[in-house]
PDB file of C-alpha atoms in Angstrom:
ATOM      1  CA  MET A  24      -9.213 -26.036  11.502  1.00 74.00           C
ATOM      2  CA  LYS A  25     -11.174 -22.929  10.677  1.00 89.00           C
ATOM      3  CA  LYS A  26      -9.030 -20.065   9.681  1.00 95.00           C
ATOM      4  CA  ILE A  27      -9.673 -16.780  11.897  1.00 97.00           C
ATOM      5  CA  PRO A  28     -10.549 -14.142   9.958  1.00 98.00           C
ATOM      6  CA  ILE A  29      -8.721 -10.764   9.962  1.00 98.00           C
ATOM      7  CA  TYR A  30     -10.074  -7.162   8.936  1.00 98.00           C
ATOM      8  CA  PHE A  31      -7.131  -4.773   8.682  1.00 98.00           C
ATOM      9  CA  VAL A  32      -8.054  -1.247   8.419  1.00 96.00           C
ATOM     10  CA  PRO A  33      -5.156   1.767   7.588  1.00 93.00           C
ATOM     11  CA  GLY A  34      -4.429   4.608   9.262  1.00 87.00           C
ATOM     12  CA  LEU A  35      -5.746   8.034   7.992  1.00 82.00           C
ATOM     13  CA  ALA A  36      -5.295   8.808   4.147  1.00 77.00           C
ATOM     14  CA  ALA A  37      -2.963   5.444   4.131  1.00 82.00           C
ATOM     15  CA  GLY A  38      -4.174   2.287   2.000  1.00 87.00           C
ATOM     16  CA  PRO A  39      -3.831  -1.170   2.727  1.00 91.00           C
ATOM     17  CA  GLU A  40      -0.540  -1.187   1.662  1.00 91.00           C
ATOM     18  CA  ILE A  41       0.540  -0.701   5.135  1.00 91.00           C
ATOM     19  CA  PHE A  42      -0.066  -4.185   6.366  1.00 95.00           C
ATOM     20  CA  GLU A  43       2.298  -5.998   3.793  1.00 93.00           C
ATOM     21  CA  HIS A  44       5.053  -6.190   5.864  1.00 95.00           C
ATOM     22  CA  LEU A  45       3.197  -8.030   8.406  1.00 97.00           C
ATOM     23  CA  GLU A  46       4.033 -11.923   9.107  1.00 97.00           C
ATOM     24  CA  LEU A  47       1.272 -14.138   9.847  1.00 97.00           C
ATOM     25  CA  ASP A  48       0.455 -17.826   9.227  1.00 97.00           C
ATOM     26  CA  PRO A  49      -1.942 -17.840   6.256  1.00 96.00           C
ATOM     27  CA  GLU A  50      -2.828 -21.368   7.759  1.00 96.00           C
ATOM     28  CA  LYS A  51      -4.278 -20.056  10.756  1.00 96.00           C
ATOM     29  CA  TYR A  52      -5.531 -16.613   9.479  1.00 97.00           C
ATOM     30  CA  SER A  53      -7.579 -15.548   6.456  1.00 97.00           C
ATOM     31  CA  PHE A  54      -7.026 -11.748   5.712  1.00 98.00           C
ATOM     32  CA  HIS A  55      -9.084  -8.812   4.459  1.00 98.00           C
ATOM     33  CA  TYR A  56      -8.207  -5.507   3.931  1.00 97.00           C
ATOM     34  CA  LEU A  57     -10.525  -2.822   4.176  1.00 96.00           C
ATOM     35  CA  LYS A  58     -10.267   0.658   2.092  1.00 93.00           C
ATOM     36  CA  TRP A  59     -11.779   3.741   3.227  1.00 92.00           C
ATOM     37  CA  ILE A  60     -14.783   4.898   1.699  1.00 91.00           C
ATOM     38  CA  ARG A  61     -16.180   8.121   0.688  1.00 90.00           C
ATOM     39  CA  PRO A  62     -18.033   9.949   3.686  1.00 91.00           C
ATOM     40  CA  LEU A  63     -21.662  10.661   2.339  1.00 92.00           C
ATOM     41  CA  ALA A  64     -20.779  14.200   3.793  1.00 87.00           C
ATOM     42  CA  LEU A  65     -18.656  16.415   6.061  1.00 82.00           C
ATOM     43  CA  GLU A  66     -21.051  16.244   8.951  1.00 86.00           C
ATOM     44  CA  GLU A  67     -21.526  12.405   8.706  1.00 91.00           C
ATOM     45  CA  ASP A  68     -21.157  10.850  12.137  1.00 92.00           C
ATOM     46  CA  ILE A  69     -18.573   8.400  12.627  1.00 94.00           C
ATOM     47  CA  ASP A  70     -21.034   6.100  13.722  1.00 94.00           C
ATOM     48  CA  ASN A  71     -22.832   5.978  10.611  1.00 96.00           C
ATOM     49  CA  TYR A  72     -19.327   5.853   8.742  1.00 95.00           C
ATOM     50  CA  ALA A  73     -18.517   2.851  10.651  1.00 97.00           C
ATOM     51  CA  CYS A  74     -21.825   1.048  10.272  1.00 97.00           C
ATOM     52  CA  ARG A  75     -20.937   1.414   6.467  1.00 97.00           C
ATOM     53  CA  MET A  76     -17.795   0.444   6.691  1.00 96.00           C
ATOM     54  CA  SER A  77     -19.030  -2.913   8.597  1.00 97.00           C
ATOM     55  CA  ASP A  78     -21.191  -3.937   5.849  1.00 96.00           C
ATOM     56  CA  GLU A  79     -17.620  -5.243   4.177  1.00 96.00           C
ATOM     57  CA  VAL A  80     -17.030  -7.533   6.924  1.00 97.00           C
ATOM     58  CA  LYS A  81     -18.949 -11.012   5.894  1.00 95.00           C
ATOM     59  CA  GLU A  82     -17.153 -13.119   8.240  1.00 95.00           C
ATOM     60  CA  LYS A  83     -18.725 -13.690  11.994  1.00 93.00           C
ATOM     61  CA  ASN A  84     -16.878 -12.900  14.947  1.00 95.00           C
ATOM     62  CA  PRO A  85     -13.829 -11.355  13.280  1.00 97.00           C
ATOM     63  CA  VAL A  86     -10.487 -10.009  14.526  1.00 98.00           C
ATOM     64  CA  LEU A  87     -10.514  -6.554  13.594  1.00 98.00           C
ATOM     65  CA  VAL A  88      -7.009  -4.636  13.393  1.00 98.00           C
ATOM     66  CA  GLY A  89      -6.885  -0.802  13.037  1.00 97.00           C
ATOM     67  CA  VAL A  90      -3.630   1.441  12.913  1.00 95.00           C
ATOM     68  CA  SER A  91      -4.229   5.199  14.211  1.00 91.00           C
ATOM     69  CA  PHE A  92      -7.130   6.590  12.855  1.00 91.00           C
ATOM     70  CA  GLY A  93      -8.301   2.921  11.645  1.00 94.00           C
ATOM     71  CA  GLY A  94      -7.646   2.190  15.457  1.00 96.00           C
ATOM     72  CA  ILE A  95     -10.424   4.080  16.249  1.00 95.00           C
ATOM     73  CA  MET A  96     -12.801   3.078  13.177  1.00 96.00           C
ATOM     74  CA  VAL A  97     -12.470  -0.334  14.249  1.00 98.00           C
ATOM     75  CA  GLN A  98     -13.396   0.256  17.585  1.00 97.00           C
ATOM     76  CA  GLU A  99     -16.699   2.049  16.281  1.00 96.00           C
ATOM     77  CA  MET A 100     -17.139  -1.037  13.903  1.00 97.00           C
ATOM     78  CA  ALA A 101     -17.010  -3.253  16.955  1.00 97.00           C
ATOM     79  CA  LYS A 102     -20.452  -1.850  17.786  1.00 94.00           C
ATOM     80  CA  PHE A 103     -21.733  -3.686  14.478  1.00 96.00           C
ATOM     81  CA  VAL A 104     -20.090  -6.721  14.228  1.00 95.00           C
ATOM     82  CA  ASN A 105     -19.155  -8.583  17.391  1.00 93.00           C
ATOM     83  CA  PRO A 106     -15.536  -9.398  16.797  1.00 97.00           C
ATOM     84  CA  ARG A 107     -13.886 -11.949  18.738  1.00 96.00           C
ATOM     85  CA  LYS A 108     -10.992  -9.231  19.543  1.00 97.00           C
ATOM     86  CA  VAL A 109     -10.331  -5.774  18.557  1.00 98.00           C
ATOM     87  CA  ILE A 110      -6.473  -4.758  18.111  1.00 98.00           C
ATOM     88  CA  ILE A 111      -5.245  -1.110  17.787  1.00 98.00           C
ATOM     89  CA  ILE A 112      -1.796  -0.291  16.665  1.00 97.00           C
ATOM     90  CA  SER A 113      -0.475   3.301  17.226  1.00 95.00           C
ATOM     91  CA  SER A 114      -3.687   4.356  18.677  1.00 95.00           C
ATOM     92  CA  VAL A 115      -6.315   5.329  21.270  1.00 95.00           C
ATOM     93  CA  LYS A 116      -8.813   3.903  23.363  1.00 96.00           C
ATOM     94  CA  ASN A 117     -10.840   6.991  24.401  1.00 93.00           C
ATOM     95  CA  GLN A 118     -10.939  10.236  24.194  1.00 88.00           C
ATOM     96  CA  GLU A 119      -8.501  10.873  27.564  1.00 89.00           C
ATOM     97  CA  GLU A 120      -5.775   9.231  25.661  1.00 93.00           C
ATOM     98  CA  LEU A 121      -5.512  12.110  23.143  1.00 86.00           C
ATOM     99  CA  PRO A 122      -2.468  14.749  23.771  1.00 83.00           C
ATOM    100  CA  LYS A 123      -3.652  18.249  24.698  1.00 77.00           C
ATOM    101  CA  LYS A 124      -2.453  19.578  21.224  1.00 68.00           C
ATOM    102  CA  PHE A 125      -5.749  17.682  19.683  1.00 65.00           C
ATOM    103  CA  LYS A 126      -7.877  18.746  22.518  1.00 53.00           C
ATOM    104  CA  LEU A 127      -6.640  22.423  21.765  1.00 54.00           C
ATOM    105  CA  ALA A 128      -7.334  21.956  18.404  1.00 49.00           C
ATOM    106  CA  LYS A 129     -10.676  20.755  18.816  1.00 47.00           C
ATOM    107  CA  PHE A 130     -11.556  23.674  21.275  1.00 45.00           C
ATOM    108  CA  THR A 131     -10.292  26.520  18.908  1.00 43.00           C
ATOM    109  CA  LYS A 132     -11.466  24.782  15.962  1.00 47.00           C
ATOM    110  CA  VAL A 133      -7.788  25.399  14.200  1.00 42.00           C
ATOM    111  CA  TYR A 134      -8.590  21.934  12.335  1.00 42.00           C
ATOM    112  CA  LYS A 135     -10.578  23.867  10.013  1.00 47.00           C
ATOM    113  CA  PHE A 136      -7.584  25.575   8.923  1.00 40.00           C
ATOM    114  CA  PHE A 137      -5.542  22.618   8.464  1.00 45.00           C
ATOM    115  CA  PRO A 138      -3.738  22.137   4.813  1.00 44.00           C
ATOM    116  CA  THR A 139      -5.174  18.905   3.254  1.00 44.00           C
ATOM    117  CA  LYS A 140      -3.642  20.069  -0.139  1.00 44.00           C
ATOM    118  CA  VAL A 141      -0.192  18.992   1.940  1.00 41.00           C
ATOM    119  CA  ILE A 142      -1.228  15.782   1.973  1.00 43.00           C
ATOM    120  CA  SER A 143      -3.601  15.759  -1.479  1.00 43.00           C
ATOM    121  CA  ASN A 144      -0.011  16.805  -3.028  1.00 43.00           C
ATOM    122  CA  PHE A 145       2.007  15.072  -1.215  1.00 37.00           C
ATOM    123  CA  GLU A 146       5.022  14.881  -3.724  1.00 37.00           C
ATOM    124  CA  GLU A 147       5.014  18.367  -4.510  1.00 38.00           C
ATOM    125  CA  TYR A 148       5.157  19.862  -0.873  1.00 34.00           C
ATOM    126  CA  ALA A 149       7.443  17.212   0.109  1.00 37.00           C
ATOM    127  CA  GLN A 150      10.837  19.003  -0.400  1.00 38.00           C
ATOM    128  CA  TYR A 151       9.369  21.862   2.146  1.00 34.00           C
ATOM    129  CA  PHE A 152       8.568  19.725   5.117  1.00 34.00           C
ATOM    130  CA  LEU A 153      11.169  16.884   4.056  1.00 36.00           C
ATOM    131  CA  GLY A 154      13.798  18.779   2.714  1.00 43.00           C
ATOM    132  CA  LYS A 155      15.564  18.046  -0.534  1.00 47.00           C
ATOM    133  CA  SER A 156      17.975  15.305   0.763  1.00 43.00           C
ATOM    134  CA  LEU A 157      14.841  13.701   1.791  1.00 42.00           C
ATOM    135  CA  LYS A 158      12.701  13.724  -1.090  1.00 47.00           C
ATOM    136  CA  LYS A 159      13.688  10.109  -1.903  1.00 50.00           C
ATOM    137  CA  LYS A 160      11.829   9.021   1.506  1.00 49.00           C
ATOM    138  CA  ALA A 161       8.480  11.015   0.143  1.00 49.00           C
ATOM    139  CA  GLU A 162       8.345   8.448  -2.875  1.00 54.00           C
ATOM    140  CA  ILE A 163       8.453   5.702  -0.126  1.00 53.00           C
ATOM    141  CA  TYR A 164       5.416   7.465   1.637  1.00 54.00           C
ATOM    142  CA  LYS A 165       3.865   8.230  -1.196  1.00 57.00           C
ATOM    143  CA  LYS A 166       3.100   4.169  -1.692  1.00 59.00           C
ATOM    144  CA  TYR A 167       1.181   4.444   1.709  1.00 59.00           C
ATOM    145  CA  LEU A 168      -0.765   7.567   2.056  1.00 59.00           C
ATOM    146  CA  SER A 169      -2.877   6.734  -1.224  1.00 55.00           C
ATOM    147  CA  VAL A 170      -6.289   8.265  -0.056  1.00 53.00           C
ATOM    148  CA  ARG A 171      -6.055  11.697  -0.652  1.00 54.00           C
ATOM    149  CA  GLY A 172      -9.346  13.010  -1.113  1.00 63.00           C
ATOM    150  CA  GLU A 173     -10.018  16.242   0.293  1.00 71.00           C
ATOM    151  CA  LYS A 174     -13.185  15.708   1.747  1.00 74.00           C
ATOM    152  CA  TYR A 175     -12.435  12.721   3.286  1.00 75.00           C
ATOM    153  CA  LEU A 176      -9.439  14.284   4.686  1.00 77.00           C
ATOM    154  CA  LYS A 177     -11.454  16.842   6.473  1.00 79.00           C
ATOM    155  CA  TRP A 178     -14.018  14.413   7.784  1.00 84.00           C
ATOM    156  CA  SER A 179     -11.267  12.221   9.053  1.00 82.00           C
ATOM    157  CA  ILE A 180      -9.267  14.782  10.839  1.00 79.00           C
ATOM    158  CA  TYR A 181     -12.542  16.464  12.336  1.00 81.00           C
ATOM    159  CA  ASN A 182     -13.680  12.989  13.767  1.00 84.00           C
ATOM    160  CA  VAL A 183     -10.422  12.252  15.178  1.00 82.00           C
ATOM    161  CA  LEU A 184     -10.970  15.442  17.214  1.00 80.00           C
ATOM    162  CA  LYS A 185     -14.450  15.128  17.951  1.00 82.00           C
ATOM    163  CA  TRP A 186     -14.447  11.560  18.987  1.00 87.00           C
ATOM    164  CA  LYS A 187     -16.338  10.984  22.493  1.00 86.00           C
ATOM    165  CA  GLN A 188     -15.494   7.670  23.345  1.00 90.00           C
ATOM    166  CA  ILE A 189     -15.040   7.402  27.231  1.00 89.00           C
ATOM    167  CA  ASN A 190     -14.746   3.482  27.606  1.00 89.00           C
ATOM    168  CA  PRO A 191     -12.471   1.215  26.050  1.00 88.00           C
ATOM    169  CA  VAL A 192     -14.704  -1.313  23.624  1.00 91.00           C
ATOM    170  CA  LYS A 193     -14.623  -5.282  24.976  1.00 90.00           C
ATOM    171  CA  ASN A 194     -11.874  -7.443  23.942  1.00 93.00           C
ATOM    172  CA  ILE A 195      -9.465  -4.825  23.097  1.00 97.00           C
ATOM    173  CA  VAL A 196      -5.585  -5.136  22.478  1.00 98.00           C
ATOM    174  CA  HIS A 197      -3.692  -2.015  22.355  1.00 98.00           C
ATOM    175  CA  ILE A 198      -0.352  -2.103  20.887  1.00 98.00           C
ATOM    176  CA  HIS A 199       2.110   1.105  20.860  1.00 98.00           C
ATOM    177  CA  GLY A 200       5.593   2.590  20.405  1.00 97.00           C
ATOM    178  CA  THR A 201       7.424   4.186  23.376  1.00 97.00           C
ATOM    179  CA  LYS A 202       8.492   6.694  20.600  1.00 94.00           C
ATOM    180  CA  ASP A 203       5.245   7.398  18.950  1.00 92.00           C
ATOM    181  CA  ASN A 204       4.824  11.771  18.832  1.00 87.00           C
ATOM    182  CA  VAL A 205       1.640  11.580  17.498  1.00 86.00           C
ATOM    183  CA  PHE A 206      -0.057   9.862  20.392  1.00 91.00           C
ATOM    184  CA  PRO A 207       2.419  10.094  22.925  1.00 93.00           C
ATOM    185  CA  LEU A 208       3.022   6.864  25.482  1.00 96.00           C
ATOM    186  CA  LYS A 209       2.642   9.218  28.346  1.00 94.00           C
ATOM    187  CA  HIS A 210      -1.040   9.621  27.953  1.00 93.00           C
ATOM    188  CA  ILE A 211      -1.570   5.985  27.167  1.00 96.00           C
ATOM    189  CA  LYS A 212      -2.609   3.156  29.406  1.00 95.00           C
ATOM    190  CA  ASP A 213      -2.813  -0.610  29.406  1.00 95.00           C
ATOM    191  CA  ALA A 214      -0.710  -1.148  26.044  1.00 97.00           C
ATOM    192  CA  ILE A 215       1.742  -3.655  24.706  1.00 98.00           C
ATOM    193  CA  GLU A 216       4.614  -1.357  24.446  1.00 98.00           C
ATOM    194  CA  ILE A 217       7.367  -1.998  21.533  1.00 98.00           C
ATOM    195  CA  LYS A 218      10.718  -0.226  22.502  1.00 97.00           C
ATOM    196  CA  GLY A 219      11.560   2.582  19.847  1.00 96.00           C
ATOM    197  CA  GLY A 220       8.536   2.166  18.080  1.00 95.00           C
ATOM    198  CA  THR A 221       7.489   5.303  16.310  1.00 91.00           C
ATOM    199  CA  HIS A 222       3.904   6.394  14.761  1.00 89.00           C
ATOM    200  CA  ILE A 223       4.550   4.373  11.822  1.00 88.00           C
ATOM    201  CA  MET A 224       6.205   1.307  13.543  1.00 94.00           C
ATOM    202  CA  ILE A 225       3.671  -0.708  11.285  1.00 94.00           C
ATOM    203  CA  LEU A 226       6.249  -0.358   8.759  1.00 91.00           C
ATOM    204  CA  THR A 227       9.036  -0.211  10.859  1.00 91.00           C
ATOM    205  CA  LYS A 228       8.709  -2.780  13.421  1.00 96.00           C
ATOM    206  CA  ALA A 229       5.955  -5.297  11.837  1.00 96.00           C
ATOM    207  CA  LYS A 230       8.015  -8.362  12.696  1.00 97.00           C
ATOM    208  CA  LYS A 231       7.519  -7.493  16.824  1.00 98.00           C
ATOM    209  CA  ILE A 232       3.806  -6.510  15.904  1.00 98.00           C
ATOM    210  CA  SER A 233       3.136 -10.121  14.063  1.00 98.00           C
ATOM    211  CA  LYS A 234       4.145 -11.947  16.754  1.00 98.00           C
ATOM    212  CA  ILE A 235       2.417  -9.820  19.540  1.00 98.00           C
ATOM    213  CA  ILE A 236      -1.079 -10.345  17.141  1.00 98.00           C
ATOM    214  CA  ASP A 237       0.026 -14.047  16.765  1.00 97.00           C
ATOM    215  CA  GLU A 238       0.394 -14.399  20.565  1.00 97.00           C
ATOM    216  CA  VAL A 239      -2.757 -12.505  21.631  1.00 96.00           C
ATOM    217  CA  LEU A 240      -5.105 -14.613  19.342  1.00 96.00           C
ATOM    218  CA  THR A 241      -3.446 -18.053  19.909  1.00 90.00           C
ATOM    219  CA  CYS A 242      -3.007 -18.484  23.517  1.00 76.00           C
TER     220      CYS A 242
END
């Protein structure tokens, strides 16, 4: 039996390491982990960027899996690769699912002042926004926040806020945590809920997420 190809796209500033806790059968699936590429310019449209990302997809009718901003990206990539299924985790399906604070940030253009250096120099700032007692956790998060180019971060934040999708793409499955503080569940429709799941549940609820992915792809 031919394996089902799955292409994974991580969240904003994250690398493929965020998927390392998933438990999917390698006899049934082939795994392909995509990395963020450098934007051509801060003004590069998300569809052009997604087209370039899609060049890395070599298999026909793949499954696309994206987390957070990666969930937005796989929906854009779906326009170029004809996937059999799009699975988004801790993400949104259209602009209506974005919380009001995101819409306000877009309107006021406050995103232009977002301190991208906080992520670029994560270890240096960790003690200030996590506290000294939690600085050890920063070492853990450092492993996953591996994409720190300031140009990429500014481009990503801008494109999350200005994303214009109205209707969800075809064959989409949405997995969302009930305690997601970035994209609160109250704004989300038609999602498979994971009780107690936060925005980083790809790390903390990987076993449950794996089960849902497997059921979705084999039922």
